[in-house]
XYZ file of C-alpha atoms in Angstrom:
564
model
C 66.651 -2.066 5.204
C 66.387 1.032 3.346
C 63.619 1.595 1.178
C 63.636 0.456 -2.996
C 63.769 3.004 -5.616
C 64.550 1.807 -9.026
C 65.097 4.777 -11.484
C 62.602 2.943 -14.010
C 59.646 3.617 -11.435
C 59.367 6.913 -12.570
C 57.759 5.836 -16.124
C 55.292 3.896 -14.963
C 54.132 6.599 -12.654
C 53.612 8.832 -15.622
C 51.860 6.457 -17.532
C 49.183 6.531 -14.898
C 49.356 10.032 -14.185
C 49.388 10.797 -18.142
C 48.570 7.623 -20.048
C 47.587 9.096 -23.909
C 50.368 11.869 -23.381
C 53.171 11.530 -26.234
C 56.116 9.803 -24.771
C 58.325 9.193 -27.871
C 58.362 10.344 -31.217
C 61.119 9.231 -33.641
C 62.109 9.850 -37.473
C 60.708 7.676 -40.339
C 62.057 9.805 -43.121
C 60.320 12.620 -45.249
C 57.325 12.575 -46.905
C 56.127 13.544 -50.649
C 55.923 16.874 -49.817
C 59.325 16.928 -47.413
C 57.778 16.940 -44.423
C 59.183 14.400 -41.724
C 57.158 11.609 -40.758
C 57.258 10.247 -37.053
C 56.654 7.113 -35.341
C 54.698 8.369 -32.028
C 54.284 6.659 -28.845
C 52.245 7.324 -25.812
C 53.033 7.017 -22.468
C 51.011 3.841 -22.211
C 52.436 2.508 -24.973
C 55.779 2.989 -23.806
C 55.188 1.159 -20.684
C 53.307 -1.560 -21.942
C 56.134 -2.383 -24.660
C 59.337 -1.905 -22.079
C 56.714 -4.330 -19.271
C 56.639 -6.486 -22.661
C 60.476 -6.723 -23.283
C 61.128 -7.109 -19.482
C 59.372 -9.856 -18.991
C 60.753 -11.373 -22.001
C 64.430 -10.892 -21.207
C 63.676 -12.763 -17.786
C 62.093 -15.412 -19.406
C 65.542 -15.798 -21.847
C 67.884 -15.885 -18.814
C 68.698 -11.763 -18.401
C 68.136 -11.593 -14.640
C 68.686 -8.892 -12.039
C 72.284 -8.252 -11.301
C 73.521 -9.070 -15.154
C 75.731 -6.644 -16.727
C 73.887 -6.331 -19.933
C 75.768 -4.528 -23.007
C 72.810 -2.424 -25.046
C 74.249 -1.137 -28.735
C 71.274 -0.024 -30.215
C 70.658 3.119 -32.365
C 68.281 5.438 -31.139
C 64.838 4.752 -31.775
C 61.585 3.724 -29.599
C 62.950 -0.014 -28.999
C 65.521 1.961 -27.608
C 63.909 3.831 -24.964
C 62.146 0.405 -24.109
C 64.968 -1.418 -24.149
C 66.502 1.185 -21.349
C 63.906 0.822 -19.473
C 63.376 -2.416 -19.594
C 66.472 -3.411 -18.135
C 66.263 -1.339 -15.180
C 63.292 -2.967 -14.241
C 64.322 -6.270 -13.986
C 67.481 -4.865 -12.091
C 69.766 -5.547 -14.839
C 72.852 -3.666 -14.828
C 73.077 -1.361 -18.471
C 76.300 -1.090 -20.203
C 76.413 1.768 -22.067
C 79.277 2.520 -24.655
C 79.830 5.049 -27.361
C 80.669 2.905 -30.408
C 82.783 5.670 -31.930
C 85.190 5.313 -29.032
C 87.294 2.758 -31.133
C 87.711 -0.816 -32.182
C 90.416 -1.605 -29.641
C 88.791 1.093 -26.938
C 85.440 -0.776 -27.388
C 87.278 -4.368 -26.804
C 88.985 -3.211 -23.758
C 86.096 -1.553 -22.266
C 83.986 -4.173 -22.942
C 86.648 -6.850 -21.216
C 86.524 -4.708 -18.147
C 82.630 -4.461 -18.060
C 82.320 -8.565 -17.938
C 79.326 -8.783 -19.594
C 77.062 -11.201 -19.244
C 73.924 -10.537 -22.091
C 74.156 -8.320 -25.171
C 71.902 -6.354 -26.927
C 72.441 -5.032 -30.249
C 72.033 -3.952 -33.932
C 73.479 -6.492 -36.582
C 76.570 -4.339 -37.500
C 77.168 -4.731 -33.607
C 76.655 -8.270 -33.421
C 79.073 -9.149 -36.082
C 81.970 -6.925 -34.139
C 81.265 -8.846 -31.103
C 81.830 -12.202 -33.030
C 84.158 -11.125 -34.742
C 86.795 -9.075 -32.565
C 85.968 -10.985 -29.483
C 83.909 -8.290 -27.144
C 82.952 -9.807 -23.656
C 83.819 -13.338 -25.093
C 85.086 -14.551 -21.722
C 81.992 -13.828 -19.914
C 78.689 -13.130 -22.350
C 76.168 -15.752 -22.449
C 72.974 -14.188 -23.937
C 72.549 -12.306 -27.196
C 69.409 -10.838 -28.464
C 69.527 -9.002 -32.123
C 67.561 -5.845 -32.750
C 66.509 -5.965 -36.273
C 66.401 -8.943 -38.863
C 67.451 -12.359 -37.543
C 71.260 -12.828 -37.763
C 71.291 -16.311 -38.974
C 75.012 -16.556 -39.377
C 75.047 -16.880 -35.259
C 72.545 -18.791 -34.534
C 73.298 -18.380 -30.376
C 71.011 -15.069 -31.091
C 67.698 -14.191 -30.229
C 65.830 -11.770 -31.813
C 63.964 -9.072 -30.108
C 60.507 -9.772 -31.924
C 61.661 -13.528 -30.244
C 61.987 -11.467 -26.453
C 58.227 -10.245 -27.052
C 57.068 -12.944 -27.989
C 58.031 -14.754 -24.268
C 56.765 -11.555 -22.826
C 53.643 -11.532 -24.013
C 52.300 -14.804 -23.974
C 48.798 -15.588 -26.438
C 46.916 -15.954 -23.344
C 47.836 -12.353 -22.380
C 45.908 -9.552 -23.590
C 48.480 -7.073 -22.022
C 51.887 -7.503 -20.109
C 52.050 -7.804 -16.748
C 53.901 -4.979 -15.214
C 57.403 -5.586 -13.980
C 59.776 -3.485 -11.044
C 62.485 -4.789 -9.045
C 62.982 -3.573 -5.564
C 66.283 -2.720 -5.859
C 68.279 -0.817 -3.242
C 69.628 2.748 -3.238
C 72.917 1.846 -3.452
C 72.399 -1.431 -5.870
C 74.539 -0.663 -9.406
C 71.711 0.255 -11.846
C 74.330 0.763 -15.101
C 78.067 0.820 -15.702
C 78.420 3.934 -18.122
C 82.018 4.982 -20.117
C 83.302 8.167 -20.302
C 84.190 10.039 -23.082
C 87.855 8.971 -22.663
C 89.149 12.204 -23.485
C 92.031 12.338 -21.590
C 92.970 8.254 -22.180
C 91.526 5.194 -22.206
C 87.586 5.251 -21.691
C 86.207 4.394 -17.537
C 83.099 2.875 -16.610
C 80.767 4.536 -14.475
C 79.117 2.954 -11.578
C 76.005 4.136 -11.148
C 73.694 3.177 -8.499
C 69.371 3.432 -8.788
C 70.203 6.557 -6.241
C 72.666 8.226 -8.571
C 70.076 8.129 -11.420
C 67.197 9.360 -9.079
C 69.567 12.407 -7.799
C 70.168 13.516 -11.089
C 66.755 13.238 -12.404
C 65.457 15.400 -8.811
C 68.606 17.827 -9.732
C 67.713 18.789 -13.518
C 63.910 18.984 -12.398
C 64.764 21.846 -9.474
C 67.442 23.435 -11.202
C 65.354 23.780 -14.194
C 61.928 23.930 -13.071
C 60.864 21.295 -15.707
C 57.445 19.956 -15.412
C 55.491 16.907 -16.575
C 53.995 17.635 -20.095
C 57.096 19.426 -21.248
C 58.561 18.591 -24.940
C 62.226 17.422 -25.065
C 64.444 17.877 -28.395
C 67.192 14.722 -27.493
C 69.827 15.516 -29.493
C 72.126 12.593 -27.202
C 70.971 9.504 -26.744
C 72.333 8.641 -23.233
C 70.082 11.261 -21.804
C 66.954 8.726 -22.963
C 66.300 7.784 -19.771
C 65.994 11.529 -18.581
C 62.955 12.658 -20.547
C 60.435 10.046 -19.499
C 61.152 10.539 -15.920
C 60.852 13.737 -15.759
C 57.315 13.115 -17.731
C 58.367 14.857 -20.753
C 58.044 14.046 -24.427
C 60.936 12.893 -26.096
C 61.121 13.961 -29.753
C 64.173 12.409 -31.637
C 65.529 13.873 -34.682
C 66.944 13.482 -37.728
C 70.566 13.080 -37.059
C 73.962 11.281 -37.294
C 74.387 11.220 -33.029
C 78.403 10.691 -33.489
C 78.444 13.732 -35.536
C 76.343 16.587 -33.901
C 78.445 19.007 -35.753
C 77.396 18.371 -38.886
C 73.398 18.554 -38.149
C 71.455 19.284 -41.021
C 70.307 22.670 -39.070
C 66.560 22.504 -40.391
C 66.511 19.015 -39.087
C 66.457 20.840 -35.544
C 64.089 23.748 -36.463
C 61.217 21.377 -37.905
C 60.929 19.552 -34.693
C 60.959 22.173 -32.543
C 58.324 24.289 -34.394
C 56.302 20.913 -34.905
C 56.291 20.025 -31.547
C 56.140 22.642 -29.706
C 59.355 21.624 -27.986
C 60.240 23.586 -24.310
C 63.379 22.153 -23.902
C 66.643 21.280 -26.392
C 69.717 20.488 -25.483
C 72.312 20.373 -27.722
C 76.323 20.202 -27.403
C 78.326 23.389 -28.157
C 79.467 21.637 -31.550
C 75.508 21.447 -32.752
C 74.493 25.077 -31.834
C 77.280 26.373 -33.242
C 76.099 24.461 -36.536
C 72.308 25.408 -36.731
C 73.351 29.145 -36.183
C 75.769 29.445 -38.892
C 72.345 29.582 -40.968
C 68.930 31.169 -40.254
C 65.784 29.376 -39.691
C 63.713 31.228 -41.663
C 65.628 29.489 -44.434
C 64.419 26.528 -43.320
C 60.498 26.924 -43.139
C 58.453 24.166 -45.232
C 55.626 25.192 -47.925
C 52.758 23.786 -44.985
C 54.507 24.951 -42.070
C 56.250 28.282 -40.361
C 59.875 27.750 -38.686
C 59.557 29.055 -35.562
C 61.762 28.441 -31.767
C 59.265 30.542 -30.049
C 58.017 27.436 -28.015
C 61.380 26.861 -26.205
C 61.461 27.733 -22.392
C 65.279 26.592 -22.096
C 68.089 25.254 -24.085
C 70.707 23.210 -22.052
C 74.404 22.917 -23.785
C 76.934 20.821 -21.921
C 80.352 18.474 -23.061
C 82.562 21.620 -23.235
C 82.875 25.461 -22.326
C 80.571 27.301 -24.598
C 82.013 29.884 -26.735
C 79.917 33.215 -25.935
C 79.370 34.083 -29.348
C 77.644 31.076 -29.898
C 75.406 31.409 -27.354
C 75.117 35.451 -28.000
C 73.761 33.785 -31.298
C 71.339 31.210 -30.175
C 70.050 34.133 -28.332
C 68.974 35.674 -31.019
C 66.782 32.860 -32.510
C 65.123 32.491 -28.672
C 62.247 34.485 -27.571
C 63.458 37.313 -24.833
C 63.727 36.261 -21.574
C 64.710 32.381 -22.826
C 67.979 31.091 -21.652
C 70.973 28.959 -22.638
C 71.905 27.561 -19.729
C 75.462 25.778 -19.687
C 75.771 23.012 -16.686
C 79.068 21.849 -16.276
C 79.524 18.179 -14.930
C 80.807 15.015 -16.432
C 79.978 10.815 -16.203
C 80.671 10.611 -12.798
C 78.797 13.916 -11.489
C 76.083 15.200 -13.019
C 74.742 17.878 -12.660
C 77.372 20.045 -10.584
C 77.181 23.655 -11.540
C 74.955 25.476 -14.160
C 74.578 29.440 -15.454
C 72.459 31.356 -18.150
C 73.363 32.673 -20.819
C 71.809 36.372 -19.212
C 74.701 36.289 -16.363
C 77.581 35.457 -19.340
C 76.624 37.985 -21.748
C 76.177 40.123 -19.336
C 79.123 39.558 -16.869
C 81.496 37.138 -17.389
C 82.056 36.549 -21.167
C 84.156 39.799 -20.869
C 86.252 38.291 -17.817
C 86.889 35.015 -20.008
C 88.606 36.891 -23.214
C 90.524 38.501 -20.697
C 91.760 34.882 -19.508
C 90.260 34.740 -16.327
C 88.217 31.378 -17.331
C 85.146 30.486 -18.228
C 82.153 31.415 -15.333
C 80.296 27.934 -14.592
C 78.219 29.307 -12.104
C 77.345 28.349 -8.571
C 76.931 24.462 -7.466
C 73.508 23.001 -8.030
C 71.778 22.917 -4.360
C 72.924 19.392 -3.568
C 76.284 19.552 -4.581
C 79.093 20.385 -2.021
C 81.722 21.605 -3.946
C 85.574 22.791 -2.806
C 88.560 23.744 -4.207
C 91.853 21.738 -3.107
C 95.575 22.185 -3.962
C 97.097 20.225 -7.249
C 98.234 17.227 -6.740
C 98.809 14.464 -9.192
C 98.842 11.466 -6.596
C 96.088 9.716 -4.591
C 94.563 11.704 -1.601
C 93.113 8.954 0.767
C 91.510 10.875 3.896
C 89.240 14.587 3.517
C 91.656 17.416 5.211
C 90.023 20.868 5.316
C 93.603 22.332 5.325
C 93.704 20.650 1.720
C 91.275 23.366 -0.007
C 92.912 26.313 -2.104
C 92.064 29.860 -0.403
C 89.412 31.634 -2.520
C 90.283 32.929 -6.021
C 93.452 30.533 -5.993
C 93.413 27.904 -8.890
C 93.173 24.373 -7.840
C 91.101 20.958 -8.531
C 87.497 20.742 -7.940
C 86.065 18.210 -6.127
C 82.440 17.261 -5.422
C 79.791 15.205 -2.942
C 76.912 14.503 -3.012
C 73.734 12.240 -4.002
C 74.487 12.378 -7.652
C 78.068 11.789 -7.287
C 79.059 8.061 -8.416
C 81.303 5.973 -5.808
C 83.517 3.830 -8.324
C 85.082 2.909 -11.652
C 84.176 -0.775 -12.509
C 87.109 -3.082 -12.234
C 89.328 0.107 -12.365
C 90.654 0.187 -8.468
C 93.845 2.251 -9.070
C 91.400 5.088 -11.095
C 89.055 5.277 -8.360
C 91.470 5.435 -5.923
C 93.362 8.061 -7.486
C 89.921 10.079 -8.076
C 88.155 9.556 -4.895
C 88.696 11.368 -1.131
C 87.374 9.416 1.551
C 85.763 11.653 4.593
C 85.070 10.359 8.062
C 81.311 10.550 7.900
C 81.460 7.835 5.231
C 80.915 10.497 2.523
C 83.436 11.225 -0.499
C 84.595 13.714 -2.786
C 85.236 13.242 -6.485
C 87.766 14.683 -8.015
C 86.825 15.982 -11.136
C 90.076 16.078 -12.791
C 89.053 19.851 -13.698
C 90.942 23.128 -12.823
C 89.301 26.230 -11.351
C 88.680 28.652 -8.304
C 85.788 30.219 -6.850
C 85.216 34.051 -6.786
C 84.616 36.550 -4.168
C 80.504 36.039 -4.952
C 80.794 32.445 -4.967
C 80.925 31.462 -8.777
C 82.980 28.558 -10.232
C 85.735 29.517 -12.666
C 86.830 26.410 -14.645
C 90.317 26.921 -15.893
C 90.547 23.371 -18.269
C 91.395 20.187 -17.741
C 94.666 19.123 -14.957
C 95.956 16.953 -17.750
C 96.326 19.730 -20.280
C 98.125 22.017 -17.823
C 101.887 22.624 -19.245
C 104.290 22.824 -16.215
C 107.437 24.676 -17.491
C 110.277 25.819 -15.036
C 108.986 29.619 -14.622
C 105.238 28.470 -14.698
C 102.455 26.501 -14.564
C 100.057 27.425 -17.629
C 96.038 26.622 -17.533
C 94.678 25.392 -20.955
C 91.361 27.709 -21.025
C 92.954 31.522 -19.412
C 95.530 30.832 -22.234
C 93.224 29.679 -25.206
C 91.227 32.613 -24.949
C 93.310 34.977 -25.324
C 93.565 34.130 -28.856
C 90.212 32.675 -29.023
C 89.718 36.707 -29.524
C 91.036 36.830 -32.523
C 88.244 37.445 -35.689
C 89.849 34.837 -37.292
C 90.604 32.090 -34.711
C 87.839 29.582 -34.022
C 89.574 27.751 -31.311
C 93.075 27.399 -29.987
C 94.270 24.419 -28.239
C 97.412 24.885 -25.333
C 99.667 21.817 -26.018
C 103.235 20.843 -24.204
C 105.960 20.459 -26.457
C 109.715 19.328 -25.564
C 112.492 21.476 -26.894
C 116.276 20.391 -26.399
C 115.480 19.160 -23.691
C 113.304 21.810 -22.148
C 109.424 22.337 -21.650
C 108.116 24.408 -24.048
C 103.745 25.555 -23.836
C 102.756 25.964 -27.516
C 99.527 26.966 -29.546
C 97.524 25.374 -31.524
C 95.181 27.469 -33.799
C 92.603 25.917 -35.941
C 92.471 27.392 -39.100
C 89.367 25.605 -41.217
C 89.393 28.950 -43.599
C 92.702 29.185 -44.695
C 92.880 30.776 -47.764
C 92.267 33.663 -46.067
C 94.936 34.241 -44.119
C 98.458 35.136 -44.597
C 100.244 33.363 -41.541
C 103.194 35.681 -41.038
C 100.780 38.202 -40.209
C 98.409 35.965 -38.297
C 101.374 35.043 -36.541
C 101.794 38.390 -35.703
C 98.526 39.040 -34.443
C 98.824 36.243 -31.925
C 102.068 37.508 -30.864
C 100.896 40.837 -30.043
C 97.744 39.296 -28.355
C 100.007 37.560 -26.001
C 101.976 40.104 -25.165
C 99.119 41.590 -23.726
C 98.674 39.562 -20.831
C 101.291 38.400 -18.582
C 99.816 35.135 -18.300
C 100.601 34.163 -22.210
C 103.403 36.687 -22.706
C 106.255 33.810 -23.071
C 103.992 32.246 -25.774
C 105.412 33.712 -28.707
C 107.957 30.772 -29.719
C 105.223 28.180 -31.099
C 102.145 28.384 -32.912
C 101.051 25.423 -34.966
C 98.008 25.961 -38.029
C 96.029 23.358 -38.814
C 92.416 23.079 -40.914
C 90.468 20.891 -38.214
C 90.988 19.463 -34.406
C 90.379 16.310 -33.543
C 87.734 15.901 -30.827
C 86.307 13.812 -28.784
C 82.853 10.966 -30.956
C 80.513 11.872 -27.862
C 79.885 15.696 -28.200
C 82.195 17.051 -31.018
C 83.495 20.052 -28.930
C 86.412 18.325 -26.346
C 89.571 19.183 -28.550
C 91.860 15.949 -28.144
C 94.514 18.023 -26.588
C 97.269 14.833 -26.071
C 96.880 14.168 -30.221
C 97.622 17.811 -30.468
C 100.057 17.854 -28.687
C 102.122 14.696 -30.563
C 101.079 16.447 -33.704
C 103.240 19.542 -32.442
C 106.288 17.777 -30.669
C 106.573 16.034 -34.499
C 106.921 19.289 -35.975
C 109.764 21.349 -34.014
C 111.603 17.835 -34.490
């Protein structure tokens, strides 16, 4: 039998190694003076509370092996909460809630779940629409007591059995669970249709964690800004302080930008990371505007700031840049639910070689694979691949899917056998590839160009177009802040079209914007026969998780209704 690892080890280890260290520190609102109070926990603390909540979930039924559903905002019973389940060997559920009332129910149905944990507000849209009726059994309420449904335990109730009065401290808790035993079922965005869940196994989570630490040479004692929630678990086992701030998590876009300054300064952060949607949003204004009466504003302290959930427009990180001391990077891995992480590059190597390449519409540089990724580039194909071929990989600088193996690299969808059959290459070794559904080829040096999603590519009759080499192009433009490739159907025929957001619009006279574009296509062969169909709107829609994936298949609807 192979040897245990549980991905929850890792935070009692750092309690011992660094007991009195700050493990957690979340918002409790501002002060007389405006200054943001924190609730702080140690590393100690952290443990004993999540040994606390463990031991009470086992004594209300929540063994190991239950798919447990955990809808909780973030907050220190939070990170307990997360941790506490993988101790016991429960099996986390983990949903975005602003995936949708009938995506929630669905995924939810799929997930079986046998306990849930949750705020009130959550509680009631379980009852009340029906999520996991078939199969949940245990319900324990973070918050007040939800005396309407009286089934429900509260979570003061769960400490309370896990910390008996004849107890001065909680015994600690740690299932032995195997490698390959399913640690949490985690959704995906559901960008490109209806949300999957994620199998992940204890030796997924312990890849990644091993993966971010070398690629990033992050060390215990570090300060982490978490900006996204589902990367709780990440900060404590890597030893590093989590500071959570002030923010609406579904909306990252609309950050109050000194909200992220504050903490950083405070703190002493070394690490942020922050989707493409929030840095674009705390540079549209200067920090320096944002420095309190009894303290300076300062990001000085930051070794590294990690941006991920879509490509990263270059002038965006040209202009966090400019708030970082010299020499600090924004480094942009690319990856997604089931693979994480898979590639990653600094924001030195863009500005300095391949931003230039991507207006031209070559694609946006991801970098090289991350050390233990094995990564290839295979020929198109919409349909299931069952058996690894080496004659199936693309010859370099070709466009095709990539596909990935290795320790981080989840096995299955749960209770989704036609999607991870259709996204999964078996090899006769008794490894896999992934497919990551993503478009892209691989350079004469050995760098990853991703070239956009395969769903979004338009196939016409002449020509297959690639969402990203085509969106740039008029990403170029002063006044365009993104462009969106959509397929549209005229008479018959398969049109591409362009989508230009246009949040400013008083500014511009379209017949000579339209113009622009035209003449901006014409300058590449690759969007030269886009010059039929451009569509304006004020906003895209995009995806609840990071606020950057542009819903391409609304877009696209949007269009079709308009050359009706």
């Amino acid at each position: 039998m192979s040897a245990s690892i549980n991905i929850a080890s890792y935070l009692p280890r750092m309690a011992q190694q660094q007991p009195q260290t700050l493990a957690v520190a979340f918002p409790l609102g501002r002060d007389g003076a405006g200054k943001q109070r924190y609730l702080r926990w140690t590393y100690a603390q952290l443990e004993e509370e999540s040994n606390t909540i463990a031991r009470g979930l086992q004594a209300i039924g929540i063994q190991r092996g239950m798919r447990t559903v955990l809808m909780v905002k973030p907050s220190p019973e939070f990170f307990a909460l997360v941790f506490a389940i993988f101790k016991i060997g429960a099996v986390l559920i983990g949903v975005d809630p602003g995936m949708g009332v009938k995506n929630l129910k669905t995924c939810l149905g799929e997930a079986e779940p046998e306990a849930f944990i949750g705020i009130r507000k959550a509680h009631i849209a379980r009852k009340l629409l029906g999520w996991g009726k078939a199969t949940n059994r245990i319900n324990v309420l973070v918050g007040r007591k939800l005396l309407p449904f009286g089934a429900t335990i509260s979570l003061d109730e769960v400490r309370q059995r896990g910390l008996p009065a004849s107890l001065p401290t909680s015994p600690a808790v740690l299932a032995d669970t195997q490698p390959q035993e399913i640690a949490a079922i985690l959704f995906t965005s559901g960008s490109t249709g209806i949300p999957k869940g994620v199998v992940y196994t204890h030796a997924n989570f312990d890849a990644q964690v091993r993966a971010l630490r070398e690629q990033y040479n992050i060390e215990p004692g570090e300060i982490d800004l978490c900006t996204f929630p589902l990367f709780a678990l990440y900060a404590p086992a890597l030893g590093m302080s989590a500071i959570v701030p002030q923010m609406d998590f579904t909306k990252p876009g609309s950050v109050e930008p000194r909200d992220i300054f504050e903490p950083v300064s405070e703190f002493k952060v070394t690490t942020m990371f922050g989707s493409p949607a929030l840095l674009k949003r705390i540079t549209q204004e200067s920090p320096k505007a944002h420095a309190l009466p009894c303290m300076g504003t300062s990001m000085d302290s930051l070794k590294r700031v990690i941006s991920a959930g879509a490509p990263v427009p270059s002038r965006t990180i040209a202009a966090i840049t400019q708030l970082l001391t010299p020499g600090t990077q924004v480094f942009t891995p690319y990856g997604a639910t089931e693979s994480l992480p898979v590639c990653s590059i600094g924001s030195d190597e863009i500005l300095r070689d391949t931003a230039a390449l991507t207006d031209q519409g070559k694609g946006v540089c991801i970098g090289k694979a991350v050390a233990s990724i094995d990564l290839r580039i295979i020929r198109i194909s919409d349909e299931p691949i069952d058996k690894w071929a080496n004659d199936l990989e693309e010859t370099s600088c070709e466009i095709g899917e990539i596909c990935v193996r290795g320790p981080q690299v989840t096995r299955s969808y749960f209770n989704r056998e036609a999607s991870t059959k259709l996204a999964k290459i078996d090899c006769d070794d008794g490894t896999f590839f992934h497919r990551m559904g993503d478009l892209g080829y691989r350079d004469e040096t050995g760098r990853i160009w991703f070239c956009g999603r395969k769903a979004h590519r338009v196939v016409t009759a002449d020509r297959v177009y690639y969402s990203i080499p085509c969106e740039s192009i008029f990403n170029t433009h002063s006044l365009v802040p993104r462009s969106a490739l959509v397929r549209i159907e005229v008479q018959g025929i398969i049109k591409p079209a362009i989508c230009i957001e246009c949040p400013d619009r008083l500014r511009i006279s379209f017949p000579k914007f339209t113009l622009d574009l035209i003449a901006l296509a014409l300058q590449h062969e690759h969007t030269r026969s886009i010059s039929d169909f451009f569509f304006y709107l004020k906003s895209f829609p995009v995806d609840i998780r990071h606020n950057a994936k542009i819903n391409r298949e609304a877009l696209s609807k949007w269009a079709q209704r308009k050359v009706r």
